[in-house]
Coordinates of N, CA and C in Angstrom, one line a residue:
Chain A
G1 N -14.8 6.4 0.7 CA -14.4 5.6 -0.5 C -14.9 4.1 -1.0
A2 N -14.9 3.3 -1.8 CA -15.2 2.0 -1.7 C -14.7 1.0 -0.5
V3 N -15.8 0.2 -0.4 CA -15.5 -0.8 0.5 C -14.9 -2.2 0.0
V4 N -13.8 -3.0 0.5 CA -13.8 -3.8 0.2 C -13.4 -4.8 1.4
S5 N -13.9 -6.2 1.5 CA -14.1 -6.8 2.6 C -12.9 -8.1 2.9
Q6 N -12.5 -8.5 3.4 CA -11.8 -10.0 3.6 C -12.3 -10.7 4.5
H7 N -12.5 -12.3 4.4 CA -12.7 -13.3 5.4 C -11.9 -14.3 5.1
P8 N -11.4 -14.8 6.2 CA -11.1 -14.6 7.5 C -10.3 -13.4 7.5
S9 N -10.3 -12.7 9.0 CA -9.7 -11.6 9.1 C -8.2 -12.4 9.7
R10 N -8.3 -13.6 10.1 CA -7.0 -14.2 10.6 C -7.7 -15.8 10.7
V11 N -6.5 -16.6 10.2 CA -6.7 -18.1 10.3 C -5.3 -18.5 10.7
I12 N -5.4 -19.5 11.4 CA -4.0 -20.5 11.9 C -4.2 -22.1 11.6
C13 N -3.6 -22.4 10.9 CA -3.7 -23.6 10.1 C -2.7 -24.9 10.3
K14 N -2.9 -26.3 10.2 CA -1.8 -26.6 10.5 C -0.8 -27.0 9.1
S15 N 0.4 -27.4 9.0 CA 1.3 -27.4 7.9 C 0.7 -28.5 7.0
G16 N 0.2 -27.9 5.9 CA -0.1 -29.4 4.9 C -1.2 -29.4 4.3
T17 N -2.1 -28.1 5.1 CA -3.8 -28.0 4.9 C -3.6 -26.9 3.9
S18 N -5.0 -26.6 3.3 CA -5.2 -25.9 2.5 C -6.3 -24.7 3.2
V19 N -5.8 -23.4 2.8 CA -6.6 -22.2 3.6 C -7.6 -21.3 2.2
K20 N -8.5 -21.2 2.4 CA -8.9 -20.2 1.4 C -9.4 -18.8 2.0
I21 N -9.0 -17.9 1.3 CA -9.3 -16.6 1.7 C -10.1 -16.0 0.9
E22 N -11.3 -15.2 1.1 CA -12.4 -14.2 0.2 C -12.1 -13.0 0.2
C23 N -12.3 -12.3 -0.9 CA -11.9 -10.9 -1.3 C -13.4 -10.8 -1.9
R24 N -14.2 -9.5 -1.3 CA -15.2 -8.8 -1.6 C -15.2 -7.6 -2.0
S25 N -15.7 -7.0 -3.0 CA -16.2 -5.6 -2.9 C -17.9 -5.1 -3.0
L26 N -17.7 -4.8 -1.9 CA -19.2 -4.5 -1.3 C -20.1 -3.7 -1.8
D27 N -19.6 -2.6 -2.0 CA -20.5 -1.6 -2.8 C -20.0 -1.2 -4.5
F28 N -19.1 -1.9 -5.0 CA -19.0 -1.9 -6.4 C -18.7 -2.9 -7.2
Q29 N -18.6 -2.8 -8.2 CA -18.2 -4.3 -9.1 C -16.8 -4.0 -9.8
A30 N -16.0 -4.9 -9.1 CA -14.7 -5.2 -9.8 C -14.5 -6.2 -10.6
T31 N -14.0 -5.7 -12.0 CA -13.7 -6.6 -12.8 C -12.4 -7.0 -12.8
T32 N -11.4 -6.2 -11.8 CA -10.0 -6.8 -11.5 C -9.8 -6.9 -10.3
M33 N -9.4 -7.7 -9.7 CA -8.9 -7.4 -8.3 C -7.8 -8.4 -8.3
F34 N -6.9 -7.6 -7.1 CA -5.2 -7.9 -7.1 C -5.1 -8.7 -5.5
W35 N -4.2 -9.5 -5.5 CA -3.6 -10.0 -4.5 C -2.3 -10.1 -4.3
Y36 N -2.0 -9.3 -3.1 CA -0.6 -8.9 -2.1 C 0.0 -9.9 -1.0
R37 N 1.2 -10.0 -1.1 CA 1.6 -10.7 0.1 C 2.5 -9.7 0.8
Q38 N 2.7 -9.5 2.4 CA 3.0 -8.9 3.3 C 4.1 -9.3 4.3
F39 N 5.3 -9.6 4.3 CA 5.7 -10.2 5.1 C 6.2 -9.0 6.5
P40 N 6.6 -9.6 7.7 CA 6.9 -8.3 8.8 C 8.1 -7.6 8.4
K41 N 7.4 -6.3 8.6 CA 8.3 -5.4 8.2 C 8.9 -5.0 6.7
Q42 N 8.1 -5.6 5.8 CA 8.2 -5.3 4.5 C 7.3 -4.7 3.9
S43 N 7.4 -4.4 2.4 CA 6.4 -3.7 1.9 C 5.6 -4.6 1.3
L44 N 4.6 -4.3 0.7 CA 3.2 -5.1 0.1 C 4.2 -5.5 -1.3
M45 N 3.9 -6.9 -1.8 CA 4.3 -7.6 -2.9 C 3.1 -8.3 -3.7
L46 N 2.9 -7.7 -4.9 CA 1.9 -8.1 -5.8 C 2.2 -9.7 -5.9
M47 N 1.2 -10.8 -6.0 CA 1.4 -11.8 -6.4 C 0.5 -12.5 -7.8
A48 N -0.6 -11.6 -8.0 CA -1.4 -12.0 -9.0 C -2.4 -10.8 -9.4
T49 N -2.9 -11.1 -10.7 CA -4.1 -10.1 -11.0 C -5.0 -11.0 -11.4
S50 N -6.2 -10.8 -10.7 CA -7.3 -11.5 -10.9 C -8.4 -11.0 -11.9
N51 N -8.6 -11.3 -13.3 CA -9.7 -10.8 -13.9 C -11.0 -11.6 -13.8
E52 N -12.5 -11.2 -13.5 CA -13.6 -11.8 -13.8 C -13.6 -12.8 -15.1
G53 N -13.9 -13.8 -14.7 CA -14.2 -15.0 -15.8 C -12.9 -15.5 -16.3
S54 N -11.6 -14.7 -16.3 CA -10.7 -15.7 -16.7 C -9.4 -16.1 -15.9
K55 N -8.5 -16.6 -16.4 CA -7.4 -17.0 -15.7 C -6.5 -15.4 -14.8
A56 N -6.3 -16.1 -13.7 CA -5.6 -15.0 -13.0 C -3.7 -14.9 -13.9
T57 N -3.1 -13.8 -13.7 CA -2.0 -13.5 -14.2 C -1.1 -13.5 -13.0
Y58 N -0.2 -14.3 -12.7 CA 0.8 -14.6 -11.7 C 2.1 -13.3 -11.9
E59 N 2.6 -12.7 -10.8 CA 3.6 -12.3 -10.6 C 5.1 -13.1 -10.9
Q60 N 5.8 -13.0 -11.3 CA 7.5 -14.0 -11.7 C 7.5 -14.3 -10.0
G61 N 7.8 -15.8 -9.7 CA 8.2 -16.3 -8.5 C 6.8 -16.8 -8.1
V62 N 5.9 -16.5 -8.4 CA 4.8 -17.3 -7.4 C 4.3 -18.2 -8.2
E63 N 4.0 -19.1 -7.5 CA 3.5 -20.7 -8.0 C 2.2 -20.4 -7.9
K64 N 1.4 -20.5 -9.4 CA 0.2 -20.7 -9.5 C -0.5 -21.8 -8.9
D65 N 0.4 -22.8 -8.9 CA -0.7 -24.2 -8.3 C -0.6 -24.3 -7.0
K66 N 0.0 -23.6 -6.2 CA 0.1 -23.2 -5.0 C -0.8 -22.4 -4.2
F67 N -0.7 -21.3 -5.0 CA -2.0 -20.1 -4.9 C -2.7 -19.8 -5.6
L68 N -3.9 -20.5 -5.7 CA -4.9 -20.9 -6.6 C -6.0 -19.6 -6.6
I69 N -6.1 -19.0 -7.6 CA -7.2 -17.6 -7.6 C -8.2 -18.2 -8.4
N70 N -9.2 -17.5 -7.8 CA -10.8 -17.8 -8.7 C -11.4 -16.5 -8.5
H71 N -11.9 -15.9 -9.9 CA -12.5 -14.5 -9.8 C -13.8 -15.0 -10.4
A72 N -14.8 -15.4 -9.4 CA -16.3 -16.1 -10.1 C -17.2 -15.1 -10.4
S73 N -17.5 -13.9 -9.7 CA -18.1 -12.8 -9.9 C -17.6 -11.6 -9.9
L74 N -18.2 -10.7 -10.4 CA -17.9 -9.0 -10.3 C -17.3 -8.6 -8.8
T75 N -17.8 -9.6 -7.7 CA -17.7 -9.0 -6.4 C -16.7 -9.7 -5.5
L76 N -16.4 -11.1 -6.3 CA -15.7 -11.8 -5.4 C -14.6 -12.6 -5.9
S77 N -13.3 -12.5 -5.4 CA -12.3 -13.3 -5.8 C -11.8 -14.0 -4.4
T78 N -11.3 -15.3 -4.8 CA -10.9 -16.4 -3.5 C -9.3 -16.6 -3.9
L79 N -8.5 -16.7 -2.7 CA -7.1 -17.1 -3.1 C -7.0 -18.3 -2.1
T80 N -6.6 -19.6 -2.7 CA -6.4 -20.7 -2.0 C -5.1 -20.9 -1.7
V81 N -4.5 -20.9 -0.4 CA -3.3 -21.4 -0.5 C -3.4 -23.0 -0.1
T82 N -2.4 -23.6 -1.2 CA -2.7 -25.0 -1.1 C -1.5 -25.7 -0.7
S83 N -1.7 -26.5 0.3 CA -0.4 -27.5 1.0 C 0.4 -26.5 1.9
A84 N -0.4 -25.4 2.8 CA 0.2 -24.5 3.3 C 1.5 -24.9 4.2
H85 N 2.8 -24.2 4.2 CA 3.9 -24.7 5.1 C 4.2 -23.3 6.0
P86 N 4.7 -23.1 7.2 CA 5.1 -22.3 7.8 C 6.0 -20.8 7.1
E87 N 6.6 -21.3 5.8 CA 6.9 -20.1 5.2 C 6.0 -19.3 4.5
D88 N 4.7 -19.7 4.6 CA 3.5 -19.4 3.8 C 3.1 -18.0 4.7
S89 N 3.4 -18.3 6.2 CA 2.8 -17.5 7.0 C 3.1 -16.2 6.5
S90 N 2.1 -15.2 6.3 CA 2.2 -13.7 6.2 C 0.8 -13.3 5.9
F91 N 0.8 -11.6 6.0 CA -0.4 -10.8 5.3 C -0.7 -10.8 4.3
Y92 N -2.0 -11.4 4.1 CA -2.8 -11.2 2.7 C -3.5 -10.2 2.5
I93 N -3.4 -9.5 1.3 CA -4.3 -8.3 1.4 C -4.7 -8.4 -0.7
C94 N -6.1 -8.4 -0.6 CA -6.8 -8.1 -1.7 C -7.0 -6.3 -2.0
S95 N -7.2 -6.2 -3.0 CA -7.6 -5.1 -3.6 C -8.3 -5.0 -4.8
A96 N -9.3 -4.2 -5.2 CA -10.5 -4.4 -6.3 C -10.2 -3.1 -6.9
S97 N -10.3 -2.7 -8.3 CA -10.2 -1.6 -9.0 C -11.5 -1.0 -9.2
L98 N -11.4 0.0 -9.1 CA -12.6 0.7 -9.5 C -12.5 2.1 -10.5
Q99 N -13.2 1.9 -11.4 CA -12.9 2.8 -12.6 C -13.6 4.2 -12.3
G100 N -12.8 5.1 -12.3 CA -13.6 6.5 -12.1 C -13.6 7.5 -13.5
R101 N -13.6 8.5 -13.4 CA -13.9 9.6 -14.3 C -12.6 9.8 -14.7
R102 N -11.5 10.3 -13.6 CA -10.2 10.3 -14.3 C -9.0 9.3 -14.5
A103 N -9.3 8.3 -13.4 CA -8.3 7.1 -13.6 C -8.8 6.2 -12.7
D104 N -8.3 5.0 -12.7 CA -8.5 3.8 -11.6 C -8.1 4.0 -10.9
T105 N -8.5 3.6 -9.4 CA -8.4 3.8 -8.2 C -8.3 2.2 -7.7
Q106 N -7.3 1.9 -6.9 CA -7.4 0.5 -6.1 C -8.0 0.6 -4.5
Y107 N -8.8 -0.2 -4.0 CA -8.9 0.0 -2.7 C -8.8 -1.5 -2.0
F108 N -8.2 -1.2 -0.8 CA -7.7 -2.3 -0.5 C -8.7 -3.0 0.6
G109 N -8.7 -4.4 0.8 CA -9.3 -5.1 1.9 C -8.4 -4.9 3.1
P110 N -8.9 -5.2 4.4 CA -8.4 -5.1 5.4 C -7.1 -6.1 6.0
G111 N -7.1 -7.1 5.1 CA -6.0 -8.0 4.9 C -6.2 -9.4 5.8
T112 N -5.6 -10.4 5.6 CA -5.9 -11.7 6.8 C -4.4 -11.9 6.9
R113 N -4.4 -12.4 8.0 CA -3.2 -13.0 8.7 C -3.4 -14.7 8.6
L114 N -2.4 -15.0 8.2 CA -2.2 -16.5 7.9 C -1.0 -16.9 8.9
T115 N -0.9 -17.8 9.6 CA -0.4 -18.4 10.3 C -0.2 -19.8 10.3
V116 N 0.9 -20.2 9.6 CA 0.8 -22.3 9.2 C 1.8 -22.5 10.6
L117 N 1.3 -23.5 11.4 CA 2.0 -24.3 12.2 C 2.9 -25.4 11.8
Chain B
D1 N 6.5 0.8 -14.4 CA 6.2 2.0 -13.9 C 7.6 2.7 -13.4
A2 N 7.6 3.9 -13.4 CA 8.8 5.0 -12.8 C 8.7 4.4 -11.1
K3 N 10.2 4.5 -10.8 CA 10.6 4.4 -9.4 C 10.5 5.8 -8.7
T4 N 10.0 5.7 -7.6 CA 9.7 6.5 -6.5 C 10.6 6.6 -5.6
T5 N 11.3 7.8 -4.7 CA 12.3 7.7 -3.9 C 11.4 8.7 -2.9
Q6 N 11.4 8.2 -1.6 CA 10.6 8.6 -0.2 C 11.9 8.4 1.1
P7 N 12.1 9.5 1.6 CA 12.6 8.9 3.0 C 11.8 8.2 3.8
P8 N 12.7 7.5 4.7 CA 12.2 6.0 5.6 C 11.4 6.6 6.6
S9 N 11.9 7.6 7.1 CA 10.7 8.0 8.4 C 10.8 9.6 8.3
M10 N 9.7 10.2 9.1 CA 9.6 11.6 9.3 C 9.0 11.7 10.9
D11 N 9.0 12.8 11.3 CA 8.5 13.1 12.4 C 7.4 14.2 12.3
C12 N 6.5 14.2 13.4 CA 5.7 15.4 12.9 C 4.6 15.7 14.1
A13 N 4.8 16.9 14.7 CA 3.9 17.0 16.1 C 2.3 17.0 15.7
E14 N 1.6 16.5 16.9 CA 0.2 16.5 16.8 C -0.2 18.0 16.2
G15 N -0.9 18.0 15.4 CA -1.9 19.3 15.2 C -1.1 20.3 13.9
R16 N 0.3 19.9 13.8 CA 0.6 20.5 12.9 C 0.6 19.9 11.7
A17 N 1.2 20.8 10.2 CA 1.1 19.7 9.2 C 2.5 19.1 8.9
A18 N 1.9 17.9 8.3 CA 2.9 16.9 7.9 C 2.8 17.0 6.2
N19 N 4.3 17.3 5.6 CA 4.7 17.7 4.5 C 5.6 16.4 3.9
L20 N 5.2 15.6 3.3 CA 5.9 14.0 3.1 C 6.1 14.2 1.5
P21 N 7.6 14.2 1.0 CA 8.1 14.2 -0.4 C 8.3 12.9 -0.7
C22 N 8.3 13.3 -2.4 CA 8.3 12.0 -3.3 C 8.6 12.6 -4.4
N23 N 10.2 11.7 -4.3 CA 10.9 12.2 -5.8 C 10.5 11.3 -7.0
H24 N 9.8 11.5 -8.1 CA 9.7 10.7 -9.4 C 10.2 11.0 -10.6
S25 N 11.6 11.4 -10.9 CA 12.2 11.9 -11.7 C 12.2 11.3 -12.7
T26 N 11.7 10.3 -13.1 CA 11.5 9.4 -14.4 C 10.5 9.3 -15.0
I27 N 9.3 10.1 -14.2 CA 7.9 9.8 -14.4 C 7.4 10.3 -16.0
S28 N 6.9 9.4 -16.8 CA 6.5 9.9 -18.1 C 5.1 10.6 -17.9
G29 N 4.7 11.1 -19.1 CA 3.6 12.1 -19.5 C 2.2 11.5 -19.0
N30 N 2.0 10.1 -18.9 CA 1.0 9.3 -18.9 C 0.7 8.6 -17.5
E31 N 1.7 9.0 -17.0 CA 1.8 8.6 -15.3 C 1.1 9.6 -14.3
Y32 N 0.3 8.9 -13.6 CA -0.5 9.8 -12.3 C 0.5 9.4 -11.3
V33 N 0.4 10.3 -10.2 CA 1.0 10.0 -9.0 C -0.1 9.8 -7.7
Y34 N 0.0 8.8 -7.2 CA -0.8 8.2 -6.3 C 0.1 8.0 -4.8
W35 N -0.9 8.3 -3.7 CA -0.6 8.3 -2.7 C -1.8 7.2 -1.5
Y36 N -1.0 6.2 -0.9 CA -1.5 5.2 0.0 C -0.9 5.3 1.2
R37 N -2.0 4.8 2.3 CA -0.8 4.7 3.9 C -1.4 3.6 4.2
Q38 N -0.6 2.8 5.0 CA -0.8 1.5 5.9 C -0.7 2.0 7.3
I39 N -1.8 2.1 8.0 CA -1.4 1.8 9.1 C -1.5 0.1 9.9
H40 N -0.6 0.0 10.9 CA -0.3 -1.0 11.0 C -1.1 -2.0 11.3
S41 N -0.9 -3.5 10.7 CA -1.8 -4.6 10.5 C -3.0 -4.2 10.0
Q42 N -3.1 -3.4 9.0 CA -4.3 -3.0 8.2 C -4.0 -3.1 6.7
G43 N -5.0 -3.1 5.9 CA -4.8 -2.8 4.6 C -4.5 -1.6 3.8
P44 N -3.9 -1.3 2.9 CA -3.6 0.4 2.2 C -5.0 1.2 2.3
Q45 N -4.7 2.4 2.6 CA -5.9 3.0 2.5 C -5.3 4.4 1.5
Y46 N -6.5 4.3 0.5 CA -6.0 5.3 -0.6 C -6.4 6.7 -0.1
I47 N -5.3 7.6 -0.2 CA -5.3 9.1 0.1 C -5.7 9.9 -1.1
I48 N -5.1 10.4 -2.3 CA -5.4 10.6 -3.2 C -4.4 10.7 -4.2
H49 N -4.6 10.9 -5.7 CA -3.8 11.0 -6.4 C -4.2 12.2 -7.5
G50 N -3.1 12.2 -8.5 CA -3.1 13.8 -9.6 C -2.3 13.3 -10.9
L51 N -2.3 14.3 -11.8 CA -1.6 13.4 -12.8 C -0.9 14.7 -13.2
K52 N -1.0 16.2 -13.2 CA 0.0 17.2 -12.9 C -0.5 18.6 -12.2
N53 N -2.0 18.7 -11.9 CA -2.5 19.6 -11.5 C -2.3 19.3 -10.0
N54 N -2.3 20.5 -8.8 CA -2.5 20.2 -7.6 C -4.1 19.7 -7.0
E55 N -4.4 19.1 -6.3 CA -5.5 18.3 -5.9 C -5.6 18.2 -4.3
T56 N -7.0 18.5 -4.1 CA -7.0 18.4 -2.3 C -8.5 17.7 -2.2
N57 N -8.4 16.8 -1.2 CA -9.5 16.0 -0.9 C -9.8 16.4 0.6
E58 N -10.8 15.6 1.2 CA -10.8 15.7 2.7 C -9.9 15.4 3.7
M59 N -8.7 14.6 3.1 CA -7.7 14.0 3.5 C -6.6 14.8 3.7
A60 N -6.3 15.1 2.6 CA -4.9 15.8 2.2 C -4.9 16.6 0.9
S61 N -3.4 17.1 0.5 CA -3.6 17.9 -0.6 C -2.3 17.4 -1.2
L62 N -2.3 17.2 -2.4 CA -1.5 16.8 -3.1 C -0.9 17.8 -4.3
I63 N 0.5 18.3 -3.9 CA 1.5 19.2 -4.5 C 2.3 18.5 -5.4
I64 N 2.1 18.8 -6.8 CA 3.1 18.4 -8.0 C 3.9 19.3 -8.6
T65 N 5.1 19.4 -8.5 CA 6.0 20.3 -9.2 C 5.5 20.3 -10.6
E66 N 6.0 21.4 -11.4 CA 5.6 22.0 -12.7 C 6.4 20.6 -13.6
D67 N 7.5 20.6 -13.2 CA 8.2 19.7 -14.3 C 7.6 17.7 -13.7
R68 N 7.1 18.0 -12.8 CA 6.5 16.5 -12.4 C 7.4 15.3 -11.8
K69 N 8.6 15.9 -11.6 CA 9.9 15.3 -11.4 C 9.6 14.9 -9.5
S70 N 8.8 15.4 -8.7 CA 8.6 15.4 -7.5 C 7.1 15.9 -7.0
S71 N 6.4 15.4 -5.8 CA 5.5 15.8 -5.2 C 5.6 15.6 -3.6
T72 N 4.5 16.3 -3.2 CA 4.4 16.6 -1.7 C 3.1 16.4 -1.3
L73 N 2.7 15.3 -0.2 CA 1.6 15.2 0.4 C 1.5 16.1 1.4
I74 N 0.8 16.5 1.6 CA 0.5 17.5 3.0 C -0.9 17.2 3.4
L75 N -0.8 16.8 4.9 CA -1.6 16.5 6.0 C -1.7 17.7 7.0
P76 N -2.7 18.4 6.3 CA -2.6 20.1 7.3 C -2.9 20.0 8.6
H77 N -3.6 19.0 9.3 CA -3.7 19.0 11.0 C -3.5 17.6 11.2
A78 N -2.0 17.1 11.4 CA -1.8 15.8 11.5 C -2.4 15.4 13.3
T79 N -3.0 14.4 13.1 CA -3.3 13.7 14.6 C -2.6 12.2 14.7
L80 N -2.7 11.8 15.7 CA -1.9 10.7 16.2 C -2.6 9.5 15.5
R81 N -3.6 9.7 15.2 CA -4.1 8.8 14.0 C -3.6 8.7 12.8
D82 N -2.7 9.3 12.2 CA -2.1 9.9 10.9 C -0.9 9.0 11.1
T83 N -0.5 8.4 12.0 CA 0.7 7.7 12.4 C 0.6 6.5 11.5
A84 N 1.5 6.4 10.3 CA 1.1 5.0 9.1 C 2.4 5.4 8.5
V85 N 2.3 4.0 7.4 CA 3.8 4.1 6.6 C 3.1 4.7 4.9
Y86 N 3.7 5.7 5.0 CA 2.8 6.4 3.2 C 3.6 6.1 2.2
Y87 N 3.0 5.4 1.1 CA 3.8 5.1 0.1 C 3.1 6.3 -1.0
C88 N 4.0 6.6 -1.9 CA 3.8 7.4 -3.3 C 4.1 6.3 -4.2
I89 N 3.0 6.5 -5.2 CA 3.6 5.6 -6.3 C 2.7 5.9 -7.7
V90 N 3.7 5.9 -9.0 CA 3.1 6.4 -9.9 C 3.0 5.5 -11.0
R91 N 1.7 5.5 -11.5 CA 1.0 4.2 -12.5 C 0.6 5.3 -13.5
E92 N 0.5 4.0 -14.8 CA -0.2 4.8 -15.9 C -1.9 4.8 -15.7
E93 N -2.1 5.4 -16.5 CA -3.7 5.8 -16.5 C -4.6 4.5 -16.5
D94 N -4.0 3.5 -17.5 CA -5.0 2.3 -17.9 C -3.5 1.4 -18.6
T95 N -3.3 0.6 -18.0 CA -2.2 -0.3 -18.5 C -3.2 -1.9 -18.8
G96 N -4.2 -1.8 -18.5 CA -4.8 -3.1 -18.5 C -5.1 -3.8 -17.3
F97 N -3.8 -3.8 -16.8 CA -3.6 -4.5 -15.3 C -3.8 -3.5 -14.3
Q98 N -3.3 -2.1 -14.7 CA -3.3 -1.3 -13.2 C -2.7 -1.8 -12.2
K99 N -1.5 -2.3 -12.4 CA -0.6 -2.7 -10.9 C -0.2 -1.7 -10.5
L100 N -0.1 -1.7 -9.0 CA 0.4 -0.7 -8.1 C 1.4 -1.4 -7.3
V101 N 2.7 -0.6 -7.8 CA 4.0 -1.2 -7.3 C 4.5 -0.9 -6.0
F102 N 4.4 -1.2 -5.0 CA 4.9 -0.7 -4.0 C 6.4 -0.7 -3.4
G103 N 6.9 0.5 -2.5 CA 8.1 0.7 -2.4 C 8.1 0.7 -0.8
T104 N 9.0 1.2 -0.4 CA 9.2 1.1 1.1 C 8.6 1.9 1.7
G105 N 8.1 3.1 1.2 CA 7.3 4.2 1.6 C 8.2 5.1 2.9
T106 N 7.4 5.9 3.5 CA 7.7 6.9 4.3 C 7.2 6.3 5.7
R107 N 7.9 6.0 6.8 CA 6.9 5.7 8.3 C 6.9 7.4 8.9
L108 N 5.8 7.8 9.2 CA 5.5 9.1 9.5 C 5.1 8.9 10.9
L109 N 5.7 9.2 11.9 CA 5.5 9.1 13.4 C 5.0 10.5 14.0
V110 N 3.7 10.5 14.4 CA 2.6 11.7 15.0 C 3.0 11.5 16.4
S111 N 3.9 12.6 17.2 CA 3.8 12.8 18.4 C 2.9 13.5 19.0
P112 N 2.4 13.5 20.5 CA 1.7 14.5 21.5 C 2.5 15.8 21.5

């Protein structure tokens, strides 16, 4: 299957700092990428949809000024958690959409574990 | 997107077939059935998807009932590495934003 990478895989930061997470599609171009968040023992929750060259679309309840998304190219999207607080500690996962012959399929990155102290 | 219902957990012996059911009684005609799995602390992994015909790939088989109100994911020879949470998701072919809405899934435990 298609490969999506994330960097870093794990990050620990102090409260009040900003953290940037990168998501790359390695062997295909993705016009659409998605960002999810997963708290312990819970399912994935979609945060936002990122389209190359345009503003991201955020899900209800997700603060766009706190979670900045930039989709600068067809292979790179970034999520910046601004002024992080302990409640932002979570597992952040991106996915990229690959258009196929029959239907679209999303491929996920390995995730980034964010811990805010 | 239509809602899916899955059992919260299932057990399977190593080497045996694992049959994971999913109910999607409100599925509409243009919605596909997707299956993903998530091994602990990793990103979800795509397994298979289908519209109305049964599908098979190197990982699994997908059996969709004729009325499309339910489906079964079959792992023919489960291994310990198949222990994961399995998500059944229905989604339209092309909504523009192509969202995947994850439910709670089925936690499959494969034991020796």
